[in-house]
Short mmCIF file of C-alpha atoms in Angstrom, two decimals:
data_model
loop_
_atom_site.label_atom_id
_atom_site.label_comp_id
_atom_site.label_asym_id
_atom_site.label_seq_id
_atom_site.Cartn_x
_atom_site.Cartn_y
_atom_site.Cartn_z
CA UNK A 1 -118.99 40.00 105.65
CA UNK A 2 -119.35 38.49 102.51
CA UNK A 3 -116.81 36.08 101.74
CA UNK A 4 -115.31 35.96 97.56
CA UNK A 5 -115.16 32.26 96.43
CA UNK A 6 -111.86 31.79 95.24
CA UNK A 7 -112.41 28.29 93.81
CA UNK A 8 -110.43 28.78 90.23
CA UNK A 9 -113.75 28.68 87.48
CA UNK A 10 -113.33 27.02 84.24
CA UNK A 11 -112.67 29.24 81.35
CA UNK A 12 -115.45 30.52 78.75
CA UNK A 13 -115.87 30.65 75.55
CA UNK A 14 -117.72 34.26 75.58
CA UNK A 15 -115.27 35.45 73.90
CA UNK A 16 -115.40 33.71 71.01
CA UNK A 17 -119.07 33.31 70.46
CA UNK A 18 -118.88 37.36 70.86
CA UNK A 19 -115.88 37.24 67.85
CA UNK A 20 -118.03 34.33 66.01
CA UNK A 21 -121.29 36.77 65.83
CA UNK A 22 -119.09 39.89 64.71
CA UNK A 23 -117.91 37.82 61.75
CA UNK A 24 -121.98 36.72 60.74
CA UNK A 25 -123.41 40.50 61.29
CA UNK A 26 -120.01 41.70 58.82
CA UNK A 27 -121.31 38.51 56.45
CA UNK A 28 -125.04 39.85 56.41
CA UNK A 29 -123.77 43.45 56.17
CA UNK A 30 -121.21 42.70 52.80
CA UNK A 31 -124.16 40.83 51.27
CA UNK A 32 -123.55 38.00 48.90
CA UNK A 33 -120.68 39.30 47.03
CA UNK A 34 -118.73 42.48 46.28
CA UNK A 35 -119.45 41.48 42.55
CA UNK A 36 -123.39 41.28 42.90
CA UNK A 37 -122.61 44.75 44.78
CA UNK A 38 -120.82 45.69 41.26
CA UNK A 39 -123.66 44.39 39.68
CA UNK A 40 -126.83 47.04 40.65
CA UNK A 41 -123.72 49.84 40.93
CA UNK A 42 -123.41 48.89 37.09
CA UNK A 43 -127.27 49.06 37.63
CA UNK A 44 -126.97 52.61 38.34
CA UNK A 45 -128.38 51.58 41.53
CA UNK A 46 -127.61 51.74 44.49
CA UNK A 47 -127.66 48.97 47.48
CA UNK A 48 -130.23 48.52 50.12
CA UNK A 49 -127.97 49.48 52.86
CA UNK A 50 -126.93 52.40 50.95
CA UNK A 51 -130.08 53.94 50.79
CA UNK A 52 -130.72 53.58 53.94
CA UNK A 53 -128.49 55.07 55.27
CA UNK A 54 -129.38 58.28 52.80
CA UNK A 55 -132.45 57.79 54.22
CA UNK A 56 -131.81 58.37 58.20
CA UNK A 57 -130.14 60.45 60.25
CA UNK A 58 -126.67 58.52 60.32
CA UNK A 59 -125.63 56.18 63.17
CA UNK A 60 -128.92 55.97 63.76
CA UNK A 61 -130.23 52.91 61.84
CA UNK A 62 -131.10 49.59 64.23
CA UNK A 63 -131.38 46.36 62.32
CA UNK A 64 -134.28 43.57 63.35
CA UNK A 65 -133.41 39.97 62.57
CA UNK A 66 -130.17 40.19 60.36
CA UNK A 67 -129.49 36.94 60.97
CA UNK A 68 -132.79 35.83 59.95
CA UNK A 69 -132.03 33.43 56.62
CA UNK A 70 -135.15 30.62 55.41
CA UNK A 71 -135.92 27.45 55.96
CA UNK A 72 -137.41 26.57 52.12
CA UNK A 73 -135.45 23.14 50.60
CA UNK A 74 -136.01 22.10 46.97
CA UNK A 75 -135.16 23.66 43.72
CA UNK A 76 -130.79 24.28 45.30
CA UNK A 77 -132.91 27.06 47.79
CA UNK A 78 -131.72 24.30 50.81
CA UNK A 79 -128.19 25.10 49.31
CA UNK A 80 -128.18 28.53 49.45
CA UNK A 81 -129.25 30.30 52.58
CA UNK A 82 -127.86 33.27 53.16
CA UNK A 83 -127.97 36.39 56.09
CA UNK A 84 -130.87 38.63 55.89
CA UNK A 85 -133.06 36.35 52.88
CA UNK A 86 -133.05 39.39 50.93
CA UNK A 87 -135.06 42.14 52.67
CA UNK A 88 -133.18 44.53 56.10
CA UNK A 89 -135.49 45.67 58.61
CA UNK A 90 -135.32 48.32 61.70
CA UNK A 91 -135.35 51.68 62.51
CA UNK A 92 -133.63 55.01 63.40
CA UNK A 93 -134.25 58.30 63.05
CA UNK A 94 -134.76 61.14 60.65
CA UNK A 95 -134.17 65.00 61.81
CA UNK A 96 -134.81 62.90 65.20
CA UNK A 97 -137.94 61.76 64.70
CA UNK A 98 -138.20 57.07 64.82
CA UNK A 99 -138.93 55.57 61.50
CA UNK A 100 -139.65 52.75 60.46
CA UNK A 101 -137.89 51.09 57.35
CA UNK A 102 -137.72 47.49 55.85
CA UNK A 103 -135.32 47.44 52.08
CA UNK A 104 -135.85 44.92 49.37
CA UNK A 105 -131.99 43.79 48.98
CA UNK A 106 -131.56 43.14 45.08
CA UNK A 107 -128.55 41.28 45.11
CA UNK A 108 -129.98 38.23 46.94
CA UNK A 109 -132.13 35.97 44.61
CA UNK A 110 -133.21 39.56 43.15
CA UNK A 111 -135.44 40.73 45.95
CA UNK A 112 -138.00 38.50 45.92
CA UNK A 113 -139.77 38.12 48.46
CA UNK A 114 -140.60 34.59 50.00
CA UNK A 115 -141.78 32.74 53.38
CA UNK A 116 -139.32 34.20 55.70
CA UNK A 117 -138.28 37.62 53.66
CA UNK A 118 -142.34 38.72 54.13
CA UNK A 119 -142.25 37.73 58.35
CA UNK A 120 -139.58 39.72 58.35
CA UNK A 121 -141.40 42.63 56.62
CA UNK A 122 -144.76 41.43 58.83
CA UNK A 123 -142.49 42.56 61.99
CA UNK A 124 -141.39 45.62 61.49
CA UNK A 125 -145.22 46.92 59.97
CA UNK A 126 -146.48 45.66 63.39
CA UNK A 127 -143.58 47.65 65.46
CA UNK A 128 -144.60 50.31 63.35
CA UNK A 129 -147.75 50.39 64.77
CA UNK A 130 -146.71 50.21 67.34
CA UNK A 131 -144.64 52.57 68.06
CA UNK A 132 -147.00 54.66 66.31
CA UNK A 133 -143.76 55.89 63.77
CA UNK A 134 -144.00 56.08 60.23
CA UNK A 135 -142.52 53.82 57.67
CA UNK A 136 -140.57 53.90 54.97
CA UNK A 137 -140.25 50.89 52.10
CA UNK A 138 -137.86 50.67 49.74
CA UNK A 139 -138.65 48.67 46.61
CA UNK A 140 -136.58 46.58 44.60
CA UNK A 141 -137.88 43.15 44.40
CA UNK A 142 -138.02 40.75 41.50
CA UNK A 143 -141.78 39.82 42.73
CA UNK A 144 -142.73 36.12 44.53
CA UNK A 145 -139.96 34.15 45.13
CA UNK A 146 -141.38 31.07 42.88
CA UNK A 147 -139.31 28.39 44.11
CA UNK A 148 -141.72 29.30 47.59
CA UNK A 149 -144.92 28.73 45.92
CA UNK A 150 -147.98 29.47 47.44
CA UNK A 151 -146.15 30.81 51.18
CA UNK A 152 -144.43 33.73 49.16
CA UNK A 153 -148.44 34.49 47.78
CA UNK A 154 -148.80 34.33 51.34
CA UNK A 155 -147.02 37.02 52.54
CA UNK A 156 -147.45 38.92 50.35
CA UNK A 157 -151.52 39.08 51.65
CA UNK A 158 -149.55 39.66 55.29
CA UNK A 159 -148.51 42.56 54.12
CA UNK A 160 -151.54 43.80 52.24
CA UNK A 161 -153.09 43.57 55.73
CA UNK A 162 -151.06 45.16 57.34
CA UNK A 163 -151.00 48.17 54.90
CA UNK A 164 -154.89 48.42 55.32
CA UNK A 165 -154.35 48.17 59.09
CA UNK A 166 -151.93 50.86 58.93
CA UNK A 167 -153.68 53.76 56.22
CA UNK A 168 -155.09 56.55 58.23
CA UNK A 169 -153.19 55.50 61.61
CA UNK A 170 -149.58 56.30 60.56
CA UNK A 171 -148.12 57.15 57.32
CA UNK A 172 -146.73 54.40 54.62
CA UNK A 173 -144.40 55.61 51.97
CA UNK A 174 -143.09 53.50 48.81
CA UNK A 175 -140.19 54.16 47.10
CA UNK A 176 -139.56 52.49 44.41
CA UNK A 177 -136.52 52.04 43.41
CA UNK A 178 -136.30 48.39 41.15
CA UNK A 179 -138.97 46.55 39.25
CA UNK A 180 -142.45 45.86 40.87
CA UNK A 181 -143.95 43.71 39.42
CA UNK A 182 -147.32 41.29 39.81
CA UNK A 183 -149.23 41.46 42.63
CA UNK A 184 -146.18 43.31 44.97
CA UNK A 185 -147.64 46.90 42.91
CA UNK A 186 -150.84 46.63 45.33
CA UNK A 187 -148.55 47.12 48.41
CA UNK A 188 -147.35 50.83 47.09
CA UNK A 189 -150.96 51.62 45.49
CA UNK A 190 -152.22 51.15 49.22
CA UNK A 191 -149.55 53.24 50.69
CA UNK A 192 -150.21 57.36 51.22
CA UNK A 193 -146.96 58.07 49.01
CA UNK A 194 -145.45 56.39 46.10
CA UNK A 195 -141.70 57.94 44.74
CA UNK A 196 -140.23 56.74 41.77
CA UNK A 197 -136.65 57.17 39.76
CA UNK A 198 -136.37 57.22 36.44
CA UNK A 199 -134.72 54.80 34.04
CA UNK A 200 -135.06 52.26 37.01
CA UNK A 201 -137.79 52.20 38.49
CA UNK A 202 -141.27 50.47 37.12
CA UNK A 203 -144.72 49.24 38.43
CA UNK A 204 -147.35 46.59 36.49
CA UNK A 205 -149.30 43.98 36.80
CA UNK A 206 -148.69 42.57 33.72
CA UNK A 207 -145.06 42.49 32.42
CA UNK A 208 -144.04 43.88 28.65
CA UNK A 209 -144.47 39.55 27.69
CA UNK A 210 -147.32 39.05 28.83
CA UNK A 211 -149.14 42.41 26.80
CA UNK A 212 -147.43 40.93 23.68
CA UNK A 213 -148.54 38.01 24.10
CA UNK A 214 -152.08 38.84 25.26
CA UNK A 215 -152.39 41.56 22.79
CA UNK A 216 -149.89 41.66 20.60
CA UNK A 217 -148.36 45.82 21.64
CA UNK A 218 -144.68 45.89 21.98
CA UNK A 219 -143.96 48.04 24.43
CA UNK A 220 -140.50 48.32 27.07
CA UNK A 221 -140.68 48.15 30.58
CA UNK A 222 -140.45 51.92 31.60
CA UNK A 223 -142.74 52.38 28.44
CA UNK A 224 -145.44 50.20 30.37
CA UNK A 225 -144.72 51.17 33.82
CA UNK A 226 -141.67 53.81 34.10
CA UNK A 227 -141.73 55.91 36.67
CA UNK A 228 -143.02 59.49 33.94
CA UNK A 229 -146.07 57.11 33.23
CA UNK A 230 -146.90 56.54 36.62
CA UNK A 231 -146.56 60.37 37.45
CA UNK A 232 -148.16 62.29 33.72
CA UNK A 233 -150.40 59.83 33.33
CA UNK A 234 -151.87 56.91 36.25
CA UNK A 235 -151.55 58.53 38.61
CA UNK A 236 -149.74 55.65 40.64
CA UNK A 237 -146.94 57.91 41.21
CA UNK A 238 -146.86 60.84 43.72
CA UNK A 239 -143.46 61.84 43.20
CA UNK A 240 -140.93 61.09 40.13
CA UNK A 241 -136.88 62.20 40.28
CA UNK A 242 -133.83 61.15 38.11
CA UNK A 243 -131.90 59.73 40.51
CA UNK A 244 -131.57 57.95 44.03
CA UNK A 245 -129.95 60.26 46.18
CA UNK A 246 -132.28 63.14 44.97
CA UNK A 247 -135.40 60.89 45.26
CA UNK A 248 -134.67 59.90 48.96
CA UNK A 249 -133.85 63.47 50.19
CA UNK A 250 -137.14 64.36 49.02
CA UNK A 251 -138.60 61.48 51.32
CA UNK A 252 -137.12 62.90 53.96
CA UNK A 253 -138.23 66.47 53.06
CA UNK A 254 -141.95 65.25 52.79
CA UNK A 255 -140.91 62.91 56.33
CA UNK A 256 -140.25 66.55 57.80
CA UNK A 257 -144.16 67.80 56.63
CA UNK A 258 -146.46 64.46 58.63
CA UNK A 259 -146.70 63.89 61.91
CA UNK A 260 -145.79 60.38 63.11
CA UNK A 261 -149.40 58.91 63.70
CA UNK A 262 -152.75 60.20 63.33
CA UNK A 263 -152.68 61.00 67.33
CA UNK A 264 -150.07 63.72 66.82
CA UNK A 265 -150.37 66.78 65.01
CA UNK A 266 -147.49 67.56 62.34
CA UNK A 267 -144.24 69.02 63.52
CA UNK A 268 -144.35 73.14 63.68
CA UNK A 269 -141.19 75.05 63.09
CA UNK A 270 -140.25 78.90 63.46
CA UNK A 271 -140.21 80.93 60.70
CA UNK A 272 -138.36 84.05 59.44
CA UNK A 273 -140.99 85.30 57.12
CA UNK A 274 -143.79 87.35 59.09
CA UNK A 275 -146.78 86.48 59.69
CA UNK A 276 -148.37 90.09 58.49
CA UNK A 277 -145.81 89.92 55.61
CA UNK A 278 -148.45 91.93 52.88
CA UNK A 279 -148.10 90.20 49.24
CA UNK A 280 -149.09 93.47 46.82
CA UNK A 281 -147.49 91.29 44.42
CA UNK A 282 -150.74 88.67 44.45
CA UNK A 283 -152.59 92.63 43.02
CA UNK A 284 -150.69 91.92 39.90
CA UNK A 285 -150.56 88.21 39.50
CA UNK A 286 -154.20 87.61 39.61
CA UNK A 287 -155.87 89.29 36.23
CA UNK A 288 -159.30 90.59 36.62
CA UNK A 289 -160.60 88.97 33.61
CA UNK A 290 -161.53 85.97 34.57
CA UNK A 291 -160.66 84.74 30.91
CA UNK A 292 -157.03 85.38 31.44
CA UNK A 293 -155.46 82.30 32.34
CA UNK A 294 -152.38 82.54 35.56
CA UNK A 295 -149.97 80.52 37.22
CA UNK A 296 -151.43 78.94 40.29
CA UNK A 297 -148.22 78.10 41.99
CA UNK A 298 -146.81 81.84 42.12
CA UNK A 299 -150.15 82.48 44.57
CA UNK A 300 -148.83 80.18 46.50
CA UNK A 301 -145.56 80.68 46.14
CA UNK A 302 -146.21 84.27 47.54
CA UNK A 303 -148.20 83.37 50.60
CA UNK A 304 -146.48 80.23 52.46
CA UNK A 305 -143.06 80.44 54.76
CA UNK A 306 -140.35 81.17 52.51
CA UNK A 307 -142.39 80.40 49.13
CA UNK A 308 -141.01 76.23 50.16
CA UNK A 309 -144.03 74.38 49.40
CA UNK A 310 -144.21 70.69 47.93
CA UNK A 311 -146.70 69.60 45.22
CA UNK A 312 -147.79 66.53 45.04
CA UNK A 313 -148.94 64.45 41.82
CA UNK A 314 -147.28 67.69 40.00
CA UNK A 315 -147.97 66.11 36.43
CA UNK A 316 -150.63 64.42 37.06
CA UNK A 317 -154.56 65.97 36.59
CA UNK A 318 -153.07 69.16 36.34
CA UNK A 319 -155.98 71.68 36.60
CA UNK A 320 -155.97 71.25 40.04
CA UNK A 321 -152.76 71.67 42.75
CA UNK A 322 -152.28 69.78 45.95
CA UNK A 323 -149.18 70.91 48.12
CA UNK A 324 -147.85 70.73 51.29
CA UNK A 325 -146.44 74.45 52.52
CA UNK A 326 -146.12 75.95 56.20
CA UNK A 327 -148.19 78.86 57.59
CA UNK A 328 -146.82 80.52 60.13
CA UNK A 329 -144.63 77.43 60.73
CA UNK A 330 -148.25 75.53 60.80
CA UNK A 331 -148.00 72.71 57.63
CA UNK A 332 -151.43 73.08 55.77
CA UNK A 333 -152.41 70.92 53.10
CA UNK A 334 -153.74 73.33 50.05
CA UNK A 335 -156.05 72.34 47.00
CA UNK A 336 -155.89 74.83 44.31
CA UNK A 337 -157.43 75.68 40.92
CA UNK A 338 -154.97 75.77 38.43
CA UNK A 339 -155.79 78.24 35.47
CA UNK A 340 -152.94 77.75 33.53
CA UNK A 341 -153.99 73.94 32.82
CA UNK A 342 -158.17 73.46 31.05
CA UNK A 343 -158.55 76.90 33.09
CA UNK A 344 -158.99 75.33 36.47
CA UNK A 345 -161.75 73.05 35.82
CA UNK A 346 -162.66 70.45 37.46
CA UNK A 347 -162.46 66.63 35.49
CA UNK A 348 -162.34 63.02 36.19
CA UNK A 349 -158.78 63.28 37.76
CA UNK A 350 -158.86 66.01 39.37
CA UNK A 351 -161.58 64.86 41.16
CA UNK A 352 -159.85 62.07 42.64
CA UNK A 353 -156.28 63.58 42.88
CA UNK A 354 -158.01 66.34 45.00
CA UNK A 355 -160.55 63.65 47.11
CA UNK A 356 -157.21 61.35 47.91
CA UNK A 357 -155.42 64.44 49.46
CA UNK A 358 -157.98 65.56 51.25
CA UNK A 359 -158.93 62.18 52.93
CA UNK A 360 -154.80 61.80 53.78
CA UNK A 361 -154.52 65.92 55.37
CA UNK A 362 -158.01 64.59 56.99
CA UNK A 363 -156.08 61.46 58.73
CA UNK A 364 -153.13 63.48 59.61
CA UNK A 365 -154.75 66.35 61.49
CA UNK A 366 -153.02 68.67 58.77
CA UNK A 367 -155.61 71.91 57.72
CA UNK A 368 -157.00 72.04 54.88
CA UNK A 369 -156.40 75.46 52.88
CA UNK A 370 -158.69 75.42 49.09
CA UNK A 371 -158.00 78.67 46.35
CA UNK A 372 -160.76 78.31 44.20
CA UNK A 373 -160.82 80.07 40.74
CA UNK A 374 -163.38 76.95 39.33
CA UNK A 375 -165.49 77.92 36.14
CA UNK A 376 -166.79 74.33 36.74
CA UNK A 377 -166.66 70.28 36.02
CA UNK A 378 -165.41 70.06 32.51
CA UNK A 379 -168.31 69.33 30.03
CA UNK A 380 -167.84 66.08 26.63
CA UNK A 381 -169.36 62.98 26.44
CA UNK A 382 -166.08 61.42 27.51
CA UNK A 383 -166.84 62.72 30.98
CA UNK A 384 -170.42 61.70 31.31
CA UNK A 385 -169.07 58.38 30.39
CA UNK A 386 -166.18 58.30 31.94
CA UNK A 387 -168.43 58.69 35.41
CA UNK A 388 -167.43 62.69 35.78
CA UNK A 389 -170.62 62.30 38.91
CA UNK A 390 -169.68 59.52 41.18
CA UNK A 391 -166.17 60.22 40.51
CA UNK A 392 -166.80 64.23 41.59
CA UNK A 393 -169.16 63.07 44.06
CA UNK A 394 -165.32 61.58 45.92
CA UNK A 395 -164.19 65.11 46.31
CA UNK A 396 -168.08 66.25 47.81
CA UNK A 397 -167.55 62.97 50.13
CA UNK A 398 -163.82 64.04 51.69
CA UNK A 399 -164.27 67.51 51.64
CA UNK A 400 -167.63 66.87 53.85
CA UNK A 401 -166.52 64.01 55.81
CA UNK A 402 -163.18 66.39 56.87
CA UNK A 403 -162.86 67.34 60.78
CA UNK A 404 -159.85 69.39 59.99
CA UNK A 405 -159.80 73.26 60.34
CA UNK A 406 -160.86 73.86 56.90
CA UNK A 407 -160.20 77.65 55.03
CA UNK A 408 -161.24 78.41 51.34
CA UNK A 409 -159.74 81.72 49.75
CA UNK A 410 -162.44 82.68 46.58
CA UNK A 411 -159.53 84.23 43.98
CA UNK A 412 -161.67 85.03 41.04
CA UNK A 413 -164.46 82.52 38.94
CA UNK A 414 -166.27 80.08 41.44
CA UNK A 415 -169.24 78.79 39.67
CA UNK A 416 -171.84 76.08 39.73
CA UNK A 417 -171.73 72.22 40.91
CA UNK A 418 -168.12 73.00 41.02
CA UNK A 419 -167.66 75.92 43.39
CA UNK A 420 -170.11 73.95 45.75
CA UNK A 421 -167.47 70.74 46.00
CA UNK A 422 -164.18 72.92 46.33
CA UNK A 423 -165.06 73.00 50.18
CA UNK A 424 -167.85 75.82 49.81
CA UNK A 425 -169.38 76.83 53.16
CA UNK A 426 -172.34 75.33 52.52
CA UNK A 427 -170.59 72.03 52.91
CA UNK A 428 -168.56 72.52 56.01
CA UNK A 429 -165.37 75.16 55.39
CA UNK A 430 -165.01 76.97 58.61
CA UNK A 431 -164.42 80.18 56.78
CA UNK A 432 -164.62 81.66 53.34
CA UNK A 433 -162.75 84.60 52.32
CA UNK A 434 -162.94 86.36 48.89
CA UNK A 435 -160.52 88.89 46.83
CA UNK A 436 -162.46 91.72 45.87
CA UNK A 437 -162.17 90.47 42.09
CA UNK A 438 -164.97 87.02 43.19
CA UNK A 439 -167.06 85.53 40.71
CA UNK A 440 -169.51 83.64 42.49
CA UNK A 441 -172.80 82.56 40.72
CA UNK A 442 -174.62 79.32 38.74
CA UNK A 443 -172.97 79.95 36.17
CA UNK A 444 -171.09 82.62 33.86
CA UNK A 445 -172.57 86.00 33.28
CA UNK A 446 -172.66 85.38 29.54
CA UNK A 447 -174.34 81.78 29.75
CA UNK A 448 -176.86 83.05 32.01
CA UNK A 449 -178.23 85.68 30.36
CA UNK A 450 -178.22 83.33 27.27
CA UNK A 451 -180.51 80.96 29.07
CA UNK A 452 -183.15 83.99 31.46
CA UNK A 453 -183.41 86.39 28.83
CA UNK A 454 -183.15 84.49 25.55
CA UNK A 455 -187.12 85.78 24.36
CA UNK A 456 -185.46 89.36 25.03
CA UNK A 457 -182.07 88.65 23.23
CA UNK A 458 -183.87 87.30 20.31
CA UNK A 459 -186.78 89.73 19.95
CA UNK A 460 -184.28 92.23 19.74
CA UNK A 461 -183.89 94.41 16.58
CA UNK A 462 -180.10 94.12 17.64
CA UNK A 463 -179.64 90.91 18.98
CA UNK A 464 -175.73 91.20 19.89
CA UNK A 465 -176.32 94.84 21.71
CA UNK A 466 -179.43 92.66 23.94
CA UNK A 467 -176.77 90.07 25.01
CA UNK A 468 -174.62 92.31 26.32
CA UNK A 469 -177.29 94.63 27.90
CA UNK A 470 -178.50 91.49 29.72
CA UNK A 471 -174.97 90.24 30.39
CA UNK A 472 -173.83 93.43 32.29
CA UNK A 473 -177.15 93.74 33.69
CA UNK A 474 -176.55 90.55 35.33
CA UNK A 475 -172.96 91.27 36.48
CA UNK A 476 -174.60 94.09 38.72
CA UNK A 477 -176.97 92.13 39.73
CA UNK A 478 -176.07 89.03 40.60
CA UNK A 479 -172.17 88.76 40.52
CA UNK A 480 -171.08 91.37 42.20
CA UNK A 481 -168.10 90.90 44.71
CA UNK A 482 -170.61 91.43 47.58
CA UNK A 483 -172.96 89.63 46.95
CA UNK A 484 -172.42 86.30 48.02
CA UNK A 485 -170.70 88.71 51.09
CA UNK A 486 -174.64 90.09 51.94
CA UNK A 487 -176.16 86.63 52.08
CA UNK A 488 -173.11 85.22 54.62
CA UNK A 489 -172.32 83.35 52.43
CA UNK A 490 -168.50 84.14 52.36
CA UNK A 491 -167.47 85.53 55.93
CA UNK A 492 -165.51 88.82 54.61
CA UNK A 493 -164.34 90.20 51.45
CA UNK A 494 -160.40 90.90 52.63
CA UNK A 495 -157.89 92.72 50.79
CA UNK A 496 -155.36 90.41 48.22
CA UNK A 497 -152.30 91.97 49.95
CA UNK A 498 -153.19 90.64 53.77
CA UNK A 499 -153.52 87.32 52.78
CA UNK A 500 -151.34 85.88 54.26
CA UNK A 501 -152.09 87.75 57.72
CA UNK A 502 -155.99 86.27 57.23
CA UNK A 503 -154.67 83.13 56.57
CA UNK A 504 -152.55 82.94 60.09
CA UNK A 505 -154.39 84.23 62.30
CA UNK A 506 -157.80 82.21 60.98
CA UNK A 507 -155.81 78.70 61.61
CA UNK A 508 -153.94 79.55 65.24
CA UNK A 509 -158.29 80.54 65.60
CA UNK A 510 -158.68 77.02 64.29
CA UNK A 511 -155.91 75.48 66.26
CA UNK A 512 -157.97 73.38 68.36
CA UNK A 513 -160.90 72.72 66.21
CA UNK A 514 -162.93 69.59 67.35
CA UNK A 515 -165.33 68.21 65.39
CA UNK A 516 -167.11 64.73 65.87
CA UNK A 517 -168.86 62.54 63.23
CA UNK A 518 -171.81 60.43 64.13
CA UNK A 519 -171.16 56.74 65.42
CA UNK A 520 -170.51 54.58 62.20
CA UNK A 521 -167.96 51.75 61.08
CA UNK A 522 -167.07 53.60 58.14
CA UNK A 523 -168.87 55.12 54.79
CA UNK A 524 -169.64 54.01 51.96
CA UNK A 525 -167.94 56.61 50.12
CA UNK A 526 -168.49 56.83 45.77
CA UNK A 527 -165.83 54.56 43.86
#
């Protein structure tokens, strides 16, 4: 029998210490001051904590190192040591799945990065990699903290190193919600996706003042590195939105389409859209005449579950479309030529855009469906001098290197080297289908006839009549819809109305595909 010790004990101050801790946490949670919060809102921007609340499921955020403060001295820093040191780090869930996040707090040192600030980011990045969960950065910072000198620069180096180590392992998403200048811009550039908000977010290596001093050019911050510039011209931003709320909601949607890491498959969902739904409208959407344009987005909308898809780089390199969607509840990446823009040709920017998308899909176990209607590569001196050969090779390399299920569908034109590059059977597509309107050839019939029958056309009494006859002959002999199928280059010629059913059944068959690459440290892709 145990005898209880009834000796009186000295009173402890545990309750007082807990109250003190709670007060410190509340102070850190409030931020520097109400005035700083009002100034942030006056700029049309949310605070870091408000952004995290929008991103994560309610009540799930667990903060890390909330009471961290910098140790720097000099330049007035010793008198100003706010909690969090200007960055909020932690984890929570998005639709029940773990997601790590860090958010710059512009109210503290303008969100500038110092040693303690960087150490917090390093820690949360390491945690995300170890846990195998997506990492979202909510960027709103003024670059390196000048008062801390080289220590701040070293902090960026640690971030870049971890971005690279996490590449292809966990999804990394950068959300630009304020300025991002100098070396700080390289971290978003190393991540998988970049979101921007118009008017309030900018990215550039050298700002307008430096540009003016060096080149004499006058330009605003938004004109130099705003959301529309990077979404339409540079291709740095994958998405651009008018407000933070919409932007962050789309980040949540993107996360729902991605796996947590490269060892998992993307989440599947139950779809009420019948897998065997016929799409008779496709017979009218795509003209048989190869010279008539149409909107490939409408084709994608008709094929995918509930017509819902997320287009990546919507406004950059518009002659090719890249999108995430679901077919039979399974996430797929779609690469498609866009006949409405430059007739759907491949050029330098389109090749880069599609290559990066294919690599992302392959890294995260997302099957790839390619919709072909491509007349070739864009001719021109600018393209050749700009390196269309090496840029086009990037897309070729990405497809050849991809081990995920790959299905290609030829809707109409598939000419020359562009046909080979767009995941043809000869470079490893698992299945290749074609509609009866397909034309697979080295080049268009008119160009081919002019080369092959040049002498006959020149010697004919009526050259135009002879040319027309030779074009017709070439089409009937080498470009009829079943020519490629007869030679095993197409697995089947299908009814367009049955395309959705065929794709879903094919993806189901390929779901457990396993493919090995040769043992190597890494490839050496064209640059």
